[in-house]
Short mmCIF file of C-alpha atoms in Angstrom, two decimals:
data_model
loop_
_atom_site.label_atom_id
_atom_site.label_comp_id
_atom_site.label_asym_id
_atom_site.label_seq_id
_atom_site.Cartn_x
_atom_site.Cartn_y
_atom_site.Cartn_z
CA UNK D 1 0.00 0.00 0.00
CA UNK D 2 2.78 2.42 0.99
CA UNK D 3 4.71 1.42 -2.14
CA UNK D 4 1.75 2.34 -4.34
CA UNK D 5 1.45 5.72 -2.63
CA UNK D 6 5.14 6.40 -3.26
CA UNK D 7 4.75 5.41 -6.91
CA UNK D 8 1.77 7.74 -7.26
CA UNK D 9 3.67 10.62 -5.69
CA UNK D 10 6.66 10.02 -7.99
CA UNK D 11 4.38 9.72 -11.04
CA UNK D 12 2.55 12.93 -10.08
CA UNK D 13 5.86 14.74 -9.58
CA UNK D 14 7.28 13.59 -12.92
CA UNK D 15 4.00 14.37 -14.67
CA UNK D 16 3.99 17.97 -13.46
CA UNK D 17 5.70 20.60 -15.61
CA UNK D 18 9.30 21.28 -14.57
CA UNK D 19 8.60 25.00 -14.87
CA UNK D 20 5.71 24.72 -12.42
CA UNK D 21 7.78 22.63 -10.02
CA UNK D 22 10.63 25.18 -10.08
CA UNK D 23 8.16 28.01 -9.50
CA UNK D 24 6.74 26.16 -6.49
CA UNK D 25 10.27 25.57 -5.18
CA UNK D 26 11.09 29.27 -5.54
CA UNK D 27 7.90 30.36 -3.76
CA UNK D 28 8.37 27.93 -0.87
CA UNK D 29 12.05 28.91 -0.59
CA UNK D 30 11.14 32.62 -0.41
CA UNK D 31 8.40 32.07 2.20
CA UNK D 32 10.53 29.91 4.48
CA UNK D 33 13.57 32.16 3.97
CA UNK D 34 11.55 35.15 5.22
CA UNK D 35 9.54 33.45 7.98
CA UNK D 36 11.96 30.79 9.26
CA UNK D 37 15.52 31.93 8.44
CA UNK D 38 16.84 29.99 11.41
CA UNK D 39 16.24 26.67 9.59
CA UNK D 40 19.66 26.94 7.99
CA UNK D 41 19.83 23.17 7.40
CA UNK D 42 17.36 23.59 4.52
CA UNK D 43 20.19 25.08 2.49
CA UNK D 44 21.66 21.56 2.20
CA UNK D 45 19.27 20.87 -0.69
CA UNK D 46 20.90 23.65 -2.68
CA UNK D 47 24.40 22.45 -1.79
CA UNK D 48 23.59 18.90 -2.90
CA UNK D 49 22.12 20.17 -6.17
CA UNK D 50 25.18 22.33 -6.90
CA UNK D 51 27.45 19.43 -5.92
CA UNK D 52 25.69 17.10 -8.38
CA UNK D 53 26.05 19.67 -11.16
CA UNK D 54 29.75 20.09 -10.35
CA UNK D 55 30.22 16.34 -10.56
CA UNK D 56 28.51 15.72 -13.89
CA UNK D 57 29.28 18.93 -15.83
CA UNK D 58 32.95 18.21 -16.74
CA UNK D 59 32.13 14.73 -18.05
CA UNK D 60 29.12 16.09 -19.92
CA UNK D 61 31.19 18.77 -21.69
CA UNK D 62 33.85 16.24 -22.70
CA UNK D 63 31.36 13.69 -24.05
CA UNK D 64 29.22 16.24 -25.92
CA UNK D 65 32.15 17.91 -27.68
CA UNK D 66 34.01 14.70 -28.49
CA UNK D 67 30.91 12.91 -29.79
CA UNK D 68 29.77 15.90 -31.84
CA UNK D 69 33.15 16.13 -33.60
CA UNK D 70 33.46 12.36 -34.08
CA UNK D 71 30.03 12.10 -35.71
CA UNK D 72 30.32 15.28 -37.79
CA UNK D 73 29.67 14.94 -41.50
CA UNK D 74 32.45 15.53 -44.01
CA UNK D 75 30.53 15.84 -47.30
CA UNK D 76 28.65 19.11 -47.53
CA UNK D 77 27.48 20.86 -50.68
CA UNK D 78 27.21 24.63 -50.93
CA UNK D 79 23.85 24.71 -49.19
CA UNK D 80 25.22 22.85 -46.21
CA UNK D 81 28.24 25.11 -46.21
CA UNK D 82 25.94 28.14 -46.10
CA UNK D 83 23.85 26.63 -43.30
CA UNK D 84 26.94 25.77 -41.27
CA UNK D 85 28.37 29.26 -41.77
CA UNK D 86 25.08 30.88 -40.72
CA UNK D 87 24.84 28.63 -37.65
CA UNK D 88 28.36 29.42 -36.43
CA UNK D 89 28.43 33.10 -37.45
CA UNK D 90 25.04 33.86 -35.88
CA UNK D 91 26.11 32.18 -32.64
CA UNK D 92 29.26 34.30 -32.62
CA UNK D 93 27.19 37.44 -33.27
CA UNK D 94 24.89 36.44 -30.41
CA UNK D 95 27.94 36.34 -28.13
CA UNK D 96 28.91 39.84 -29.28
CA UNK D 97 25.38 41.11 -28.61
CA UNK D 98 25.45 39.62 -25.11
CA UNK D 99 28.89 41.03 -24.31
CA UNK D 100 27.94 44.52 -25.51
CA UNK D 101 24.71 44.38 -23.47
CA UNK D 102 26.67 43.29 -20.41
CA UNK D 103 29.11 46.19 -20.82
CA UNK D 104 26.30 48.71 -21.28
CA UNK D 105 24.19 47.24 -18.44
CA UNK D 106 26.68 45.50 -16.10
CA UNK D 107 25.07 42.94 -13.81
CA UNK D 108 26.05 41.39 -10.50
CA UNK D 109 24.80 38.30 -8.69
CA UNK D 110 24.53 37.84 -4.94
CA UNK D 111 26.19 34.49 -4.33
CA UNK D 112 25.20 32.36 -1.37
CA UNK D 113 28.79 31.90 -0.23
CA UNK D 114 31.86 34.08 -0.13
CA UNK D 115 34.16 32.99 -2.93
CA UNK D 116 37.79 33.70 -3.59
CA UNK D 117 38.80 35.94 -6.45
CA UNK D 118 42.54 35.51 -6.02
CA UNK D 119 42.80 33.55 -9.25
CA UNK D 120 41.40 36.39 -11.34
CA UNK D 121 43.68 37.34 -14.26
CA UNK D 122 45.02 40.88 -14.40
CA UNK D 123 44.99 41.34 -18.18
CA UNK D 124 44.94 39.79 -21.62
CA UNK D 125 48.52 38.46 -21.36
CA UNK D 126 47.68 36.50 -18.23
CA UNK D 127 44.44 35.27 -19.82
CA UNK D 128 46.37 33.90 -22.80
CA UNK D 129 48.97 32.37 -20.49
CA UNK D 130 46.24 30.68 -18.44
CA UNK D 131 44.59 29.44 -21.63
CA UNK D 132 47.79 27.82 -22.88
CA UNK D 133 48.68 26.27 -19.52
CA UNK D 134 45.17 24.92 -18.95
CA UNK D 135 44.93 23.67 -22.54
CA UNK D 136 47.87 21.27 -22.16
CA UNK D 137 47.05 20.00 -18.67
CA UNK D 138 46.63 16.28 -18.07
CA UNK D 139 43.17 15.27 -19.39
CA UNK D 140 42.31 13.20 -16.31
CA UNK D 141 43.43 16.04 -14.06
CA UNK D 142 41.37 18.45 -16.17
CA UNK D 143 38.24 16.37 -15.53
CA UNK D 144 38.96 16.04 -11.81
CA UNK D 145 39.69 19.76 -11.31
CA UNK D 146 36.94 20.87 -13.72
CA UNK D 147 39.52 22.61 -15.94
CA UNK D 148 37.10 23.32 -18.79
CA UNK D 149 39.72 24.74 -21.14
CA UNK D 150 41.70 21.52 -20.91
CA UNK D 151 38.51 19.48 -21.21
CA UNK D 152 37.53 21.36 -24.38
CA UNK D 153 40.97 20.88 -25.98
CA UNK D 154 41.26 17.19 -25.16
CA UNK D 155 37.65 16.51 -26.14
CA UNK D 156 38.29 18.17 -29.50
CA UNK D 157 41.47 16.18 -30.11
CA UNK D 158 39.76 12.95 -29.06
CA UNK D 159 36.74 13.64 -31.25
CA UNK D 160 38.85 14.43 -34.35
CA UNK D 161 41.00 11.34 -33.79
CA UNK D 162 37.95 9.07 -33.56
CA UNK D 163 36.50 10.74 -36.67
CA UNK D 164 39.67 9.98 -38.64
CA UNK D 165 39.46 6.32 -37.69
CA UNK D 166 36.00 6.15 -39.33
CA UNK D 167 34.95 3.23 -37.14
CA UNK D 168 31.16 3.42 -36.92
CA UNK D 169 31.03 0.98 -34.01
CA UNK D 170 33.31 3.19 -31.92
CA UNK D 171 31.28 6.26 -32.84
CA UNK D 172 28.09 4.45 -31.85
CA UNK D 173 29.59 3.56 -28.46
CA UNK D 174 30.63 7.19 -27.95
CA UNK D 175 27.14 8.35 -28.88
CA UNK D 176 25.58 5.88 -26.43
CA UNK D 177 27.92 7.02 -23.65
CA UNK D 178 27.07 10.66 -24.38
CA UNK D 179 23.35 9.84 -24.32
CA UNK D 180 23.82 8.04 -21.01
CA UNK D 181 25.56 11.02 -19.45
CA UNK D 182 22.86 13.33 -20.83
CA UNK D 183 20.27 11.09 -19.17
CA UNK D 184 22.04 11.48 -15.83
CA UNK D 185 21.90 15.25 -16.38
CA UNK D 186 18.15 14.94 -16.99
CA UNK D 187 17.81 13.11 -13.66
CA UNK D 188 19.72 15.87 -11.87
CA UNK D 189 17.68 18.60 -13.59
CA UNK D 190 14.48 16.71 -12.74
CA UNK D 191 15.38 17.27 -9.08
CA UNK D 192 16.18 20.94 -9.70
CA UNK D 193 13.06 22.19 -7.81
CA UNK D 194 14.50 20.84 -4.54
CA UNK D 195 17.93 22.34 -5.28
CA UNK D 196 16.41 25.67 -6.30
CA UNK D 197 14.33 25.65 -3.13
CA UNK D 198 17.51 25.25 -1.06
CA UNK D 199 19.40 27.92 -3.00
CA UNK D 200 16.53 30.42 -2.77
CA UNK D 201 16.01 29.73 0.94
CA UNK D 202 19.71 30.23 1.68
CA UNK D 203 19.88 33.39 -0.43
CA UNK D 204 16.68 34.99 0.96
CA UNK D 205 17.41 34.07 4.57
CA UNK D 206 20.86 35.68 4.21
CA UNK D 207 20.17 38.69 1.97
CA UNK D 208 16.43 39.32 2.20
CA UNK D 209 13.72 39.60 -0.47
CA UNK D 210 15.51 42.47 -2.21
CA UNK D 211 17.85 39.93 -3.78
CA UNK D 212 15.30 39.27 -6.56
CA UNK D 213 15.67 42.81 -7.84
CA UNK D 214 19.12 41.92 -9.20
CA UNK D 215 17.69 38.73 -10.75
CA UNK D 216 15.05 40.81 -12.54
CA UNK D 217 17.71 43.12 -13.95
CA UNK D 218 19.83 40.16 -15.04
CA UNK D 219 16.83 38.54 -16.70
CA UNK D 220 16.04 41.79 -18.52
CA UNK D 221 19.52 41.84 -20.08
CA UNK D 222 19.16 38.20 -21.16
CA UNK D 223 15.68 38.65 -22.61
CA UNK D 224 16.59 41.94 -24.30
CA UNK D 225 19.65 40.39 -25.94
CA UNK D 226 17.62 37.45 -27.22
CA UNK D 227 14.89 39.67 -28.67
CA UNK D 228 17.52 41.85 -30.33
CA UNK D 229 19.11 38.76 -31.86
CA UNK D 230 15.79 37.34 -33.06
CA UNK D 231 14.30 40.57 -34.40
CA UNK D 232 17.35 42.52 -35.63
CA UNK D 233 20.53 40.49 -36.16
CA UNK D 234 19.06 37.28 -37.60
CA UNK D 235 16.75 39.17 -40.02
CA UNK D 236 19.77 41.15 -41.21
CA UNK D 237 21.62 37.92 -42.00
CA UNK D 238 18.60 36.67 -43.94
CA UNK D 239 18.25 39.97 -45.84
CA UNK D 240 21.95 39.97 -46.76
CA UNK D 241 21.59 36.51 -48.31
CA UNK D 242 18.15 36.75 -49.95
CA UNK D 243 17.80 40.50 -50.61
CA UNK D 244 14.14 40.51 -49.62
CA UNK D 245 11.97 41.41 -46.63
CA UNK D 246 13.30 38.94 -44.01
CA UNK D 247 10.50 39.39 -41.49
CA UNK D 248 8.03 37.38 -43.58
CA UNK D 249 10.23 34.32 -43.07
CA UNK D 250 11.32 35.25 -39.55
CA UNK D 251 7.76 35.62 -38.31
CA UNK D 252 6.70 32.29 -39.85
CA UNK D 253 9.59 30.49 -38.16
CA UNK D 254 8.84 32.12 -34.79
CA UNK D 255 5.12 31.40 -35.10
CA UNK D 256 5.37 27.74 -36.15
CA UNK D 257 8.62 26.72 -34.44
CA UNK D 258 9.57 29.27 -31.79
CA UNK D 259 6.28 29.21 -29.90
CA UNK D 260 6.31 25.40 -29.68
CA UNK D 261 9.95 25.39 -28.60
CA UNK D 262 9.16 28.00 -25.93
CA UNK D 263 6.95 25.47 -24.13
CA UNK D 264 8.95 22.29 -24.82
CA UNK D 265 12.21 24.02 -23.77
CA UNK D 266 14.18 21.50 -25.81
CA UNK D 267 15.72 21.99 -29.25
CA UNK D 268 15.97 18.21 -29.61
CA UNK D 269 12.29 17.72 -28.78
CA UNK D 270 11.32 20.39 -31.32
CA UNK D 271 13.08 18.67 -34.24
CA UNK D 272 9.86 17.00 -35.57
CA UNK D 273 8.11 20.40 -35.56
CA UNK D 274 10.97 21.96 -37.48
CA UNK D 275 11.05 19.11 -40.00
CA UNK D 276 7.34 19.60 -40.69
CA UNK D 277 7.82 23.35 -41.10
CA UNK D 278 10.69 22.76 -43.55
CA UNK D 279 8.38 20.56 -45.61
CA UNK D 280 5.73 23.29 -45.59
CA UNK D 281 8.36 25.77 -46.82
CA UNK D 282 9.13 23.50 -49.77
CA UNK D 283 12.71 22.72 -48.75
CA UNK D 284 14.77 19.75 -49.93
CA UNK D 285 14.26 16.88 -47.49
CA UNK D 286 17.76 15.51 -48.11
CA UNK D 287 19.14 18.79 -46.82
CA UNK D 288 16.84 19.66 -43.92
CA UNK D 289 16.80 16.09 -42.60
CA UNK D 290 20.48 16.67 -41.78
CA UNK D 291 20.63 20.44 -41.18
CA UNK D 292 17.78 20.52 -38.63
CA UNK D 293 19.26 17.87 -36.28
CA UNK D 294 22.65 19.55 -36.82
CA UNK D 295 21.14 22.89 -35.86
CA UNK D 296 19.70 21.41 -32.66
CA UNK D 297 23.30 20.63 -31.75
CA UNK D 298 25.39 23.59 -32.91
CA UNK D 299 23.02 26.48 -33.69
CA UNK D 300 22.77 27.92 -30.20
CA UNK D 301 22.37 31.70 -30.36
CA UNK D 302 20.38 31.78 -27.13
CA UNK D 303 22.88 29.55 -25.36
CA UNK D 304 25.76 31.83 -26.38
CA UNK D 305 23.87 34.81 -24.95
CA UNK D 306 23.17 33.00 -21.69
CA UNK D 307 26.76 31.83 -21.27
CA UNK D 308 28.22 35.27 -22.02
CA UNK D 309 25.83 37.32 -19.86
CA UNK D 310 26.00 34.97 -16.87
CA UNK D 311 29.79 34.71 -17.06
CA UNK D 312 30.27 38.48 -17.19
CA UNK D 313 27.80 38.86 -14.32
CA UNK D 314 29.99 36.51 -12.28
CA UNK D 315 33.10 38.48 -13.26
CA UNK D 316 31.48 41.79 -12.28
CA UNK D 317 30.31 40.27 -9.00
CA UNK D 318 33.85 39.22 -8.10
CA UNK D 319 35.32 42.56 -9.13
CA UNK D 320 37.21 41.13 -12.11
CA UNK D 321 38.08 43.76 -14.70
CA UNK D 322 37.25 42.60 -18.23
CA UNK D 323 39.05 44.34 -21.09
CA UNK D 324 38.05 44.30 -24.76
CA UNK D 325 40.52 41.59 -25.94
CA UNK D 326 39.42 39.29 -23.12
CA UNK D 327 35.78 39.95 -23.98
CA UNK D 328 36.49 38.94 -27.59
CA UNK D 329 38.05 35.69 -26.38
CA UNK D 330 34.92 35.14 -24.28
CA UNK D 331 32.79 35.54 -27.43
CA UNK D 332 34.75 32.80 -29.19
CA UNK D 333 34.73 30.57 -26.12
CA UNK D 334 30.97 31.10 -25.63
CA UNK D 335 30.41 30.20 -29.27
CA UNK D 336 32.39 26.98 -28.93
CA UNK D 337 30.67 26.15 -25.65
CA UNK D 338 27.22 26.91 -27.06
CA UNK D 339 27.86 24.62 -30.03
CA UNK D 340 28.40 21.79 -27.55
CA UNK D 341 25.36 22.59 -25.43
CA UNK D 342 22.98 19.73 -24.82
CA UNK D 343 19.61 20.08 -26.54
CA UNK D 344 17.71 19.55 -23.28
CA UNK D 345 16.11 22.01 -20.87
CA UNK D 346 18.82 23.93 -19.01
CA UNK D 347 21.60 22.37 -21.09
CA UNK D 348 23.43 25.65 -21.75
CA UNK D 349 23.68 26.49 -18.03
CA UNK D 350 26.07 23.60 -17.45
CA UNK D 351 28.54 25.20 -19.87
CA UNK D 352 28.80 28.45 -17.90
CA UNK D 353 31.79 27.09 -15.88
CA UNK D 354 33.65 26.60 -19.17
CA UNK D 355 33.47 30.35 -19.85
CA UNK D 356 34.01 31.26 -16.18
CA UNK D 357 37.31 29.39 -16.22
CA UNK D 358 38.59 32.01 -18.68
CA UNK D 359 38.60 34.53 -15.82
CA UNK D 360 39.95 32.16 -13.20
CA UNK D 361 36.56 31.99 -11.46
CA UNK D 362 36.42 28.97 -9.18
CA UNK D 363 34.16 26.04 -9.98
CA UNK D 364 32.28 26.62 -6.70
CA UNK D 365 31.40 30.17 -7.71
CA UNK D 366 30.58 29.12 -11.29
CA UNK D 367 28.16 26.47 -10.09
CA UNK D 368 26.38 28.99 -7.89
CA UNK D 369 25.92 31.08 -11.03
CA UNK D 370 24.45 27.98 -12.67
CA UNK D 371 22.03 27.76 -9.75
CA UNK D 372 20.96 31.36 -10.34
CA UNK D 373 20.47 30.41 -13.98
CA UNK D 374 17.97 27.75 -12.95
CA UNK D 375 16.10 30.27 -10.81
CA UNK D 376 15.55 32.62 -13.75
CA UNK D 377 15.42 29.72 -16.20
CA UNK D 378 11.62 29.64 -16.09
CA UNK D 379 11.74 32.52 -18.58
CA UNK D 380 15.33 32.50 -19.82
CA UNK D 381 15.49 28.87 -20.92
CA UNK D 382 12.13 29.03 -22.72
CA UNK D 383 13.15 32.10 -24.74
CA UNK D 384 16.60 30.66 -25.37
CA UNK D 385 15.12 27.48 -26.83
CA UNK D 386 12.62 29.44 -28.93
CA UNK D 387 15.47 31.49 -30.43
CA UNK D 388 17.69 28.45 -31.00
CA UNK D 389 15.06 26.23 -32.57
CA UNK D 390 13.30 28.79 -34.77
CA UNK D 391 16.62 29.93 -36.22
CA UNK D 392 17.40 26.32 -37.21
CA UNK D 393 14.58 26.54 -39.77
CA UNK D 394 15.29 30.19 -40.55
CA UNK D 395 18.89 29.56 -41.64
CA UNK D 396 18.11 26.25 -43.33
CA UNK D 397 15.47 28.01 -45.44
CA UNK D 398 17.85 30.92 -46.09
CA UNK D 399 20.53 28.59 -47.47
CA UNK D 400 18.01 26.71 -49.62
CA UNK D 401 16.39 29.85 -51.04
CA UNK D 402 19.79 31.38 -51.73
CA UNK D 403 20.61 28.33 -53.86
CA UNK D 404 17.26 28.79 -55.64
CA UNK D 405 18.13 32.37 -56.55
CA UNK D 406 21.50 31.33 -57.98
CA UNK D 407 19.70 28.72 -60.11
CA UNK D 408 17.23 31.33 -61.36
CA UNK D 409 14.37 29.72 -59.44
CA UNK D 410 11.87 32.20 -57.92
CA UNK D 411 11.47 32.50 -54.17
CA UNK D 412 8.25 31.19 -52.56
CA UNK D 413 5.26 33.42 -53.11
CA UNK D 414 5.05 34.60 -49.49
CA UNK D 415 8.57 36.12 -49.80
CA UNK D 416 7.96 38.04 -53.04
#
């Protein structure tokens, strides 16, 4: 009887929207933090959640990057080349947008614990020195110490080496391992409401309710950057390639793909929707059947914005001075990190430590920033996924229609 009750509770919990569960966790954390701040032991839920993220994130980054490079295709015609260029270039531009927004509207985050900033670099020369030293560190040591620069380098080398072997069995094993690690991440994220509850309780009981004012400002920068990318930068890229009114195509992609992705909060889960939209747009199935899944993996404009804004917020919080050359390196690093982001809800947040390592920010501090990301993720992650997924179709269609124009074939009627 008791076993059945437990099963029902678990089934009810899993059947409830993650967004709703996180909202409930935030509300309960705020209430108890204000009314019963003496119950400091409740903060252990947040510490366990952050600890689990710290444990799985390095392995996740390594497996995602290595598997993505090992499985990458090598035969791409001009359309695929255009799609790939648009995916990467738009993600880089998204990083620039986020960095500029963070410089214009600098944000700080109230962390639950005091963290050391002694490792902060003093300038671009030290940043480059740290990059080189971390890049050649022992790969096992890099995983143990969460040295994300080293992890990224060794994962890239490992992925390219496996790709050159061209052993499909090995690639399949790597893919299965990556999927297994991603499943563990899903389990951890499924318990996020309890961790968020602990983090919110600890933060509110220590700093008071006014702490959410800074979260609102941070969220505004994230949302503003994503809207600017979706409604200004991406349309400009489309217009430069097609020489027509881009908003007719942009709006259709947002309406039929972005809105669905907003609620699913998963680029991977939105792939069938995007495939159907590509068919409606009259695109070549041989192309979009590859470019859409590829986009769900590497076209991560929203993820690049999230990584950049959150990382610079952490740097500003710790009093780390960020110069222009270092910011440019962050843009490139955010782009690379975003391309390896998992296509699941909250996947980009686990890559924030990769960018934070550029500034010598400790893994403890970086994971607290990840926790803040989950708190505001109710809005941030939904918009991020909507931007990521809708632009998959947008750039696939742009590449296809550009090829049409070169062949003398007219654009679809709705674009004329």
